[in-house]
mmCIF file of C-alpha atoms in Angstrom:
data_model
loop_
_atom_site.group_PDB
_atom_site.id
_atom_site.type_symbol
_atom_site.label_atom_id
_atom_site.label_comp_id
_atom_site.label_asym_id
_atom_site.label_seq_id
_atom_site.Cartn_x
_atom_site.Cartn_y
_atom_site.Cartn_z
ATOM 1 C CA UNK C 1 -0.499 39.232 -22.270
ATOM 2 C CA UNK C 2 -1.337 36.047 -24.081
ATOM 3 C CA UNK C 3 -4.991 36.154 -25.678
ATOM 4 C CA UNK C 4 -7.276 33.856 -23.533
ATOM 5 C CA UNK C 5 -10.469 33.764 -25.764
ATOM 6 C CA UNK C 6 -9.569 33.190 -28.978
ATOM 7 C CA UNK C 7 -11.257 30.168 -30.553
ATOM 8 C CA UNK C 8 -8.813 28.049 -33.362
ATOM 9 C CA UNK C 9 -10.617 29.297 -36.226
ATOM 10 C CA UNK C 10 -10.039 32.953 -35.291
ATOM 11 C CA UNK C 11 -6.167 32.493 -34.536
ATOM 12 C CA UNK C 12 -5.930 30.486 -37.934
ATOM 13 C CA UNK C 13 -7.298 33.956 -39.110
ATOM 14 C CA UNK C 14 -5.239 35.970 -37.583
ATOM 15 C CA UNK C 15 -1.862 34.486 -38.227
ATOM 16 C CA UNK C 16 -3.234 34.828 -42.084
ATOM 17 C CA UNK C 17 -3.834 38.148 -41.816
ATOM 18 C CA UNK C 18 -0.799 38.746 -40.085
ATOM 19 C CA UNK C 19 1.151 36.995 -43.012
ATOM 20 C CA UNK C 20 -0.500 38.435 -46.038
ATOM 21 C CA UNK C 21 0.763 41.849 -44.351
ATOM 22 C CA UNK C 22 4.370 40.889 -44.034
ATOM 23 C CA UNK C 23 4.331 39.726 -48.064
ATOM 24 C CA UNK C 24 7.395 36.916 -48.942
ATOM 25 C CA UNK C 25 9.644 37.569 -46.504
ATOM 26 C CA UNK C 26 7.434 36.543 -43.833
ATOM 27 C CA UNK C 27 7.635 36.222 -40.152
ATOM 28 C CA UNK C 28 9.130 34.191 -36.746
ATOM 29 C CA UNK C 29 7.262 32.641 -34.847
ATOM 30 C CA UNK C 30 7.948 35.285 -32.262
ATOM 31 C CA UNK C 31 6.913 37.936 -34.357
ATOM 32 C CA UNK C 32 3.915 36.780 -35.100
ATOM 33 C CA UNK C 33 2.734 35.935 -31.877
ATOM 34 C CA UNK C 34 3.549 39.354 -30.900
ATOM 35 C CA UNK C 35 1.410 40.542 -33.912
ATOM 36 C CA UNK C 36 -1.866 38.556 -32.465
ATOM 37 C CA UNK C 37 -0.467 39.122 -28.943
ATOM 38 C CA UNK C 38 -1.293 35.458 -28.371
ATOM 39 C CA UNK C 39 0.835 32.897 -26.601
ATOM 40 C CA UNK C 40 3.754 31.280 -29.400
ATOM 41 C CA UNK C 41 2.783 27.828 -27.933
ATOM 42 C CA UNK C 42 -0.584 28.455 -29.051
ATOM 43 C CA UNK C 43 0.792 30.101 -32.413
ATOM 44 C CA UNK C 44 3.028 27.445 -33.113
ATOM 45 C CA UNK C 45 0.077 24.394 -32.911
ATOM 46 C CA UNK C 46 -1.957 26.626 -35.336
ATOM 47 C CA UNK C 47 0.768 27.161 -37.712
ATOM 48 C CA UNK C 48 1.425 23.231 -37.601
ATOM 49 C CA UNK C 49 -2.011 22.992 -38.693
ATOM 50 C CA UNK C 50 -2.271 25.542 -41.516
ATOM 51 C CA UNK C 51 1.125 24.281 -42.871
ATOM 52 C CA UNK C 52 -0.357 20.680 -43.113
ATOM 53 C CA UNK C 53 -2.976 22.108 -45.416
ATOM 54 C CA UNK C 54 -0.734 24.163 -47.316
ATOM 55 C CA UNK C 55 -2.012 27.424 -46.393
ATOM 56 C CA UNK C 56 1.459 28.340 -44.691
ATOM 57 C CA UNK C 57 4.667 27.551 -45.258
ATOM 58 C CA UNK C 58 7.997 28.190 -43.796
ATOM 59 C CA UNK C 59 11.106 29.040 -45.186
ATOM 60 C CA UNK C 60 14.195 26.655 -44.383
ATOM 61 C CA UNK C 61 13.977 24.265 -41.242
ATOM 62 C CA UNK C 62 14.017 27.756 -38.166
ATOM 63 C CA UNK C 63 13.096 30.351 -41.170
ATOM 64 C CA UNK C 64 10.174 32.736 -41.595
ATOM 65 C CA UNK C 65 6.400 31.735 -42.053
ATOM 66 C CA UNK C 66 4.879 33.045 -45.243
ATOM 67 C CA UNK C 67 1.441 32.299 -46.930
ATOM 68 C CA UNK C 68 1.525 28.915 -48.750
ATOM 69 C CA UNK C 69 0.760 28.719 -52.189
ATOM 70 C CA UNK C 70 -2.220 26.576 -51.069
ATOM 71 C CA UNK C 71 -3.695 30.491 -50.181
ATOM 72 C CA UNK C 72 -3.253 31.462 -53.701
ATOM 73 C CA UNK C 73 -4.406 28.590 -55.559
ATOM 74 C CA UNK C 74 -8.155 29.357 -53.869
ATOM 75 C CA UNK C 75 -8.188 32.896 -54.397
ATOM 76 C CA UNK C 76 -7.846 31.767 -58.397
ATOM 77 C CA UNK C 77 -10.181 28.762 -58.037
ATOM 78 C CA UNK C 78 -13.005 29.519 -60.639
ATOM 79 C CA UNK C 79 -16.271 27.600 -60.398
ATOM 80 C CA UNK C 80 -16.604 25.005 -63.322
ATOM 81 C CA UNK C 81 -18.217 25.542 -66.614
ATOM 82 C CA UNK C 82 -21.455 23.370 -65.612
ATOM 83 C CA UNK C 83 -21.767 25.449 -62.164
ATOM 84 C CA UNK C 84 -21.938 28.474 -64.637
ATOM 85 C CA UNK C 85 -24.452 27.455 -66.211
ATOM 86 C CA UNK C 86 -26.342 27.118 -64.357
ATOM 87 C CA UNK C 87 -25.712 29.999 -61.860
ATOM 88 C CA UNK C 88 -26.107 32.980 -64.938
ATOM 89 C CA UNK C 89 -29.249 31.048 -66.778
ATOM 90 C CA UNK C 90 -31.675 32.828 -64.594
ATOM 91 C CA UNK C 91 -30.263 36.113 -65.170
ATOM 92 C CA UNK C 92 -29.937 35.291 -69.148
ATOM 93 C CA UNK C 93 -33.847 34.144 -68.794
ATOM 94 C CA UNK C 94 -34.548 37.331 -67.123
ATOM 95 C CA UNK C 95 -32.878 39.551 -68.711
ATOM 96 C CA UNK C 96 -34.203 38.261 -72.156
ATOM 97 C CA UNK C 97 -37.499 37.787 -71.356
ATOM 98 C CA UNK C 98 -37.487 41.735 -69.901
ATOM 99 C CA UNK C 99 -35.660 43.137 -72.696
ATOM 100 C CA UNK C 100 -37.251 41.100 -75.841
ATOM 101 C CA UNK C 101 -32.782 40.845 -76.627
ATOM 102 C CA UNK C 102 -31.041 37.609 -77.121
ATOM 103 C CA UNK C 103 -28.852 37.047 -74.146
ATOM 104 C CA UNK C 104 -25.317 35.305 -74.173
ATOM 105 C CA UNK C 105 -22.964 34.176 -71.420
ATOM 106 C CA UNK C 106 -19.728 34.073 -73.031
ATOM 107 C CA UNK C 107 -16.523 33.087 -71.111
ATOM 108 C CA UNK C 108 -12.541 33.509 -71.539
ATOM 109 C CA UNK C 109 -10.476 30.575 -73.469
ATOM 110 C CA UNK C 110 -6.984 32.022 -74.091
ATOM 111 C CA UNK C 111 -7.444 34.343 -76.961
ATOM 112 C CA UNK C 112 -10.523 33.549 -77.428
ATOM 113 C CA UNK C 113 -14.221 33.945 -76.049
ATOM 114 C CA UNK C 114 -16.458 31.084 -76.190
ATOM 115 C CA UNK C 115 -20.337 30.564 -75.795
ATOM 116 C CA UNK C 116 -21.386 28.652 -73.147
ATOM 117 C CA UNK C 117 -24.924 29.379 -73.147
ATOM 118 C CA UNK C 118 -27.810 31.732 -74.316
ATOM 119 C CA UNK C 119 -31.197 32.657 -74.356
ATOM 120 C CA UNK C 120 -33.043 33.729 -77.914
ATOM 121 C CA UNK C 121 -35.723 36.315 -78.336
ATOM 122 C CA UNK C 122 -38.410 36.310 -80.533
ATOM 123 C CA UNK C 123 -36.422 38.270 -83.274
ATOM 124 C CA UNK C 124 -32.900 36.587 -82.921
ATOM 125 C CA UNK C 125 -29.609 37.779 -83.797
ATOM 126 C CA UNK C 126 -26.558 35.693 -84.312
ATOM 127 C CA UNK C 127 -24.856 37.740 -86.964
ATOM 128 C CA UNK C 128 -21.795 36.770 -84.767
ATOM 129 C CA UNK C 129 -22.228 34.243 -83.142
ATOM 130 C CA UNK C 130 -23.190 30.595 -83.696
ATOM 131 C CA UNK C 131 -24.660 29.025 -80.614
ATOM 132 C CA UNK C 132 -23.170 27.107 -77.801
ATOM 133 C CA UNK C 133 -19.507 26.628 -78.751
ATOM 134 C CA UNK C 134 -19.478 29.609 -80.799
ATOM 135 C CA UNK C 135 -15.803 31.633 -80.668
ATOM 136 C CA UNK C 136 -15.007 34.742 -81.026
ATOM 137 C CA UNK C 137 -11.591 36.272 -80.706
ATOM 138 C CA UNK C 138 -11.723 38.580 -77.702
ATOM 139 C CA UNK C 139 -12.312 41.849 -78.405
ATOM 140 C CA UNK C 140 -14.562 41.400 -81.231
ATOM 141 C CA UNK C 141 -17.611 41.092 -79.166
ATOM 142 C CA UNK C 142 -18.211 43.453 -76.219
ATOM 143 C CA UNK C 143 -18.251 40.472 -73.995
ATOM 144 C CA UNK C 144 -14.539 39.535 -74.758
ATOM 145 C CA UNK C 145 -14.129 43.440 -74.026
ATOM 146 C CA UNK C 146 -14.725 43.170 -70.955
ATOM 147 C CA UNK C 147 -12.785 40.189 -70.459
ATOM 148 C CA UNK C 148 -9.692 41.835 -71.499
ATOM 149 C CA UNK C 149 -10.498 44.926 -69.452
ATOM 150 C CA UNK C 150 -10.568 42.635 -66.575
ATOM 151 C CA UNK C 151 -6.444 41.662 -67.121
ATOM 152 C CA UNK C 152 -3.606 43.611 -65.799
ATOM 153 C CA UNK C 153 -2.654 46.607 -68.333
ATOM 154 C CA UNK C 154 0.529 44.569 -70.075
ATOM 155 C CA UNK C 155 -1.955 41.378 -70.382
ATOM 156 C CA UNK C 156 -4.285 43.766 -71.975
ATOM 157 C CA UNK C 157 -1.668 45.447 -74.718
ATOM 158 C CA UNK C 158 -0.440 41.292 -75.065
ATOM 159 C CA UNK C 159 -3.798 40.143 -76.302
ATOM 160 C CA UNK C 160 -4.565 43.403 -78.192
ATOM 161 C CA UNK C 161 -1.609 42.994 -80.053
ATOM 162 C CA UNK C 162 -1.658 39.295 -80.483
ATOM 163 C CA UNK C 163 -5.264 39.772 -81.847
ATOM 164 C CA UNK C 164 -4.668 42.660 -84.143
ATOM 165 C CA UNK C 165 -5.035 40.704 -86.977
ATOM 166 C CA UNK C 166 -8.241 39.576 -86.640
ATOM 167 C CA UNK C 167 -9.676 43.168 -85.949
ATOM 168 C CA UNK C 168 -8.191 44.044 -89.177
ATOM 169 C CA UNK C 169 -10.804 41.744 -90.844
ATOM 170 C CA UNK C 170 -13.788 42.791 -88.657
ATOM 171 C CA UNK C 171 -12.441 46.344 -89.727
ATOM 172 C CA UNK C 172 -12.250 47.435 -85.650
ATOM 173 C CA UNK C 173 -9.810 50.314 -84.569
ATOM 174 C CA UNK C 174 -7.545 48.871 -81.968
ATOM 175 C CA UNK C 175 -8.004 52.237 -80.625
ATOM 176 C CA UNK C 176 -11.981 51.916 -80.358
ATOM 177 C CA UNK C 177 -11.275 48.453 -78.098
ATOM 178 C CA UNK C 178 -9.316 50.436 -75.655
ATOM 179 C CA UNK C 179 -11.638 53.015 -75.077
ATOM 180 C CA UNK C 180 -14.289 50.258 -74.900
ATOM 181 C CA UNK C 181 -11.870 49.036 -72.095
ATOM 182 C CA UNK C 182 -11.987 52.409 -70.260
ATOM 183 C CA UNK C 183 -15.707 52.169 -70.686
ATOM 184 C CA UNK C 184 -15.873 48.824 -68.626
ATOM 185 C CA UNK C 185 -13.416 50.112 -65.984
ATOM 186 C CA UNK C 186 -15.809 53.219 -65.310
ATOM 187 C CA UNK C 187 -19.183 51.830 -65.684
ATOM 188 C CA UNK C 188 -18.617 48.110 -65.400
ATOM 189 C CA UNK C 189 -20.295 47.867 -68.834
ATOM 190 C CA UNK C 190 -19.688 48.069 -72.592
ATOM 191 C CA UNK C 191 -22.201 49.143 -75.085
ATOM 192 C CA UNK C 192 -21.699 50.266 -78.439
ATOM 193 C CA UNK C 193 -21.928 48.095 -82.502
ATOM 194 C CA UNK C 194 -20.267 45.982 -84.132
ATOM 195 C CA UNK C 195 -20.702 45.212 -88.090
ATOM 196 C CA UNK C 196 -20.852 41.645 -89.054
ATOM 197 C CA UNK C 197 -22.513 39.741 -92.067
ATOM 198 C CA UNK C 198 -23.722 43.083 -93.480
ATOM 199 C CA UNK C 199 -25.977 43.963 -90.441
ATOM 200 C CA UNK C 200 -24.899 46.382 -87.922
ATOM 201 C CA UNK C 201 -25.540 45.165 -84.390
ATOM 202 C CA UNK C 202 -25.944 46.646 -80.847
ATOM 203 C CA UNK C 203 -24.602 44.948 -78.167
ATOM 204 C CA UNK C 204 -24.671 45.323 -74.375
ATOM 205 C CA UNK C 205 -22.106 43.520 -72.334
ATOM 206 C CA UNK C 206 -21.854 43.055 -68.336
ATOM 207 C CA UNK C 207 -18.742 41.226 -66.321
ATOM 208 C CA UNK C 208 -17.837 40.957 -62.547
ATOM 209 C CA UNK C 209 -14.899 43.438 -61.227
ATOM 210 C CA UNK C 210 -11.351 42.953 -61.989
ATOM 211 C CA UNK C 211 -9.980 40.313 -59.666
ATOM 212 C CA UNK C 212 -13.328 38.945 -58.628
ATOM 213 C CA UNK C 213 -13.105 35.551 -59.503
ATOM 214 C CA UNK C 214 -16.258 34.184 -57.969
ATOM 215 C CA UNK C 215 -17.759 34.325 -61.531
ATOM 216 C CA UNK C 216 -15.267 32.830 -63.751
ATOM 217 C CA UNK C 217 -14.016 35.292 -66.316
ATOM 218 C CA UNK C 218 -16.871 35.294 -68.129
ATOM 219 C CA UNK C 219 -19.373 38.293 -70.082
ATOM 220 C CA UNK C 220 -23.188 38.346 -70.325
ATOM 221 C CA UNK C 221 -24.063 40.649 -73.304
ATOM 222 C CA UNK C 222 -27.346 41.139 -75.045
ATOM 223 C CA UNK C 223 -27.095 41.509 -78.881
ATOM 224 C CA UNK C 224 -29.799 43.281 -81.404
ATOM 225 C CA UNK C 225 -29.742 44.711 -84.460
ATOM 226 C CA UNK C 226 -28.603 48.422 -83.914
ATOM 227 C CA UNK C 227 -31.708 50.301 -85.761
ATOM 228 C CA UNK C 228 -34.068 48.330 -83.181
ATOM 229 C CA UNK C 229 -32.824 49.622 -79.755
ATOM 230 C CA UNK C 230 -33.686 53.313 -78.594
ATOM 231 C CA UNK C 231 -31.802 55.092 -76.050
ATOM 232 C CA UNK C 232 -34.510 54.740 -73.965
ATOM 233 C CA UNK C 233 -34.518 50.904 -74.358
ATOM 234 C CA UNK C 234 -31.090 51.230 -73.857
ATOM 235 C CA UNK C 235 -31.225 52.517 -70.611
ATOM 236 C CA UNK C 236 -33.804 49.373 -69.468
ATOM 237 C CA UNK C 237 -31.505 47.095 -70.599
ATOM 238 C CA UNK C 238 -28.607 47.917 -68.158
ATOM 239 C CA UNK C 239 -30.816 48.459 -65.321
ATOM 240 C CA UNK C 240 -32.670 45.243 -65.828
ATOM 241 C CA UNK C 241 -29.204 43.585 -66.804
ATOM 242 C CA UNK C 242 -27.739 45.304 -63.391
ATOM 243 C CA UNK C 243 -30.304 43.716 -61.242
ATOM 244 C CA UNK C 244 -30.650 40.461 -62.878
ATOM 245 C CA UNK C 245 -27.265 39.502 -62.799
ATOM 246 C CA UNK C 246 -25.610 37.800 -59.972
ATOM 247 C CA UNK C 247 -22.786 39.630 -59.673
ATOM 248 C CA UNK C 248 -23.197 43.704 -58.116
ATOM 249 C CA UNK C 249 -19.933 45.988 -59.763
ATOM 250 C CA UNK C 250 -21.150 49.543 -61.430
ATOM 251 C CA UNK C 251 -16.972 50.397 -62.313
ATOM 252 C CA UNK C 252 -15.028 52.913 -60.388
ATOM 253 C CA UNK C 253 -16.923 55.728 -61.107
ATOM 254 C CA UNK C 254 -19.668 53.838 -58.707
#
């Protein structure tokens, strides 16, 4: 029997769901009414709809109804750099003025992480880093770590080994990145040092889950010299990081 209380909005969600569960090779128009058990006039007028939006599409003039490409291009839609900004510069105030640690958002440009904004302690360190604009190639800083822990594995290897030369100069094992990886993917952060300009640094790095794209793909990380950070200091920093930040992932071991 044909649904009688459904409102439009819920049997636009339904014939989604119903869709994203067949994959590409879609569905009739019969089929899918039988899916929602509601009426295929009623289907049909809501399937007009979502296919003038581009949320559905159909296959061939009588074929199957699949998810439009509409559907993807929103799940990917990233907030701009501006909106970033200023949705993380509480947290980097926060977190710096909790932790006495310079705080950097850092976010993904192809091979590259960039700086798009930062907070400085009293004792600053930018051994690698050089302000707004600053780039590093990712996987140099924890930051672009967790940026390429966020990819699919062969986008991962891809960047590692397009970028291979460049931890030959900062004298990184290829090896220690990937277990840095495996360190985000648990715990949803990386800590560990880096050496740069003849000063061995600690860093601290944070980044939304894989395939949350809410946040952009971007990295908070706090950086300080490594001799000035205890464990137990350490352990403040990701709890205060963890609750400061606008994002909520603790990794899979969560």
């Amino acid at each position: 029997m044909a649904k009688q209380s459904s409102s439009n909005v819920e049997r636009g969600a339904e014939i989604l769901l119903s869709l994203g569960n067949a994959g590409r090779a879609g569905m009739s128009l019969a089929e899918i009414a039988e899916d929602i058990g509601d009426a295929k006039s009623a289907v049909h007028r809501a399937l007009t709809g979502l296919s003038h939006y581009g949320f559905v599409e159909q296959s061939g003039r009588r074929g199957n109804y699949r998810l439009g490409n509409a559907i993807y291009a929103l799940a990917q839609r990233v907030p701009g750099i501006g909106d970033l900004v200023d949705l993380f510069r509480p947290a980097l105030i926060s977190v710096t003025a909790g932790t006495g640690i310079s705080s950097f958002l850092m976010a993904r440009s192809g091979f590259e992480s960039v700086c798009l904004d930062f907070q400085l302690s009293a004792a600053p360190v930018q051994p690698l880093l050089s302000g707004v604009g600053g780039r590093l190639p990712l996987g140099i800083g924890h930051a672009g770590v967790c940026m390429i822990a966020r990819l699919d594995k062969e986008s991962r290897e891809r960047i590692l080994e397009i970028n291979a030369p460049h931890y030959e100069e900062w004298k990184i094992e290829t090896d220690t990145i990937r277990a840095e990886i495996e360190m985000f993917l648990e715990k949803g952060y990386v800590i560990g040092t880096r050496k740069a300009a003849g000063y061995e640094v600690w860093t601290l790095a944070f980044a939304p889950a894989p395939g949350d794209n809410r946040y952009g793909e971007t990295g908070v990380s706090l950086l300080a010299l490594a001799n000035s950070v205890s464990d137990e200091e350490a352990k403040r920093c990701i709890a205060l990081m963890t609750e400061s930040l606008p994002y909520k992932w603790f990794g899979n071991s969560a």
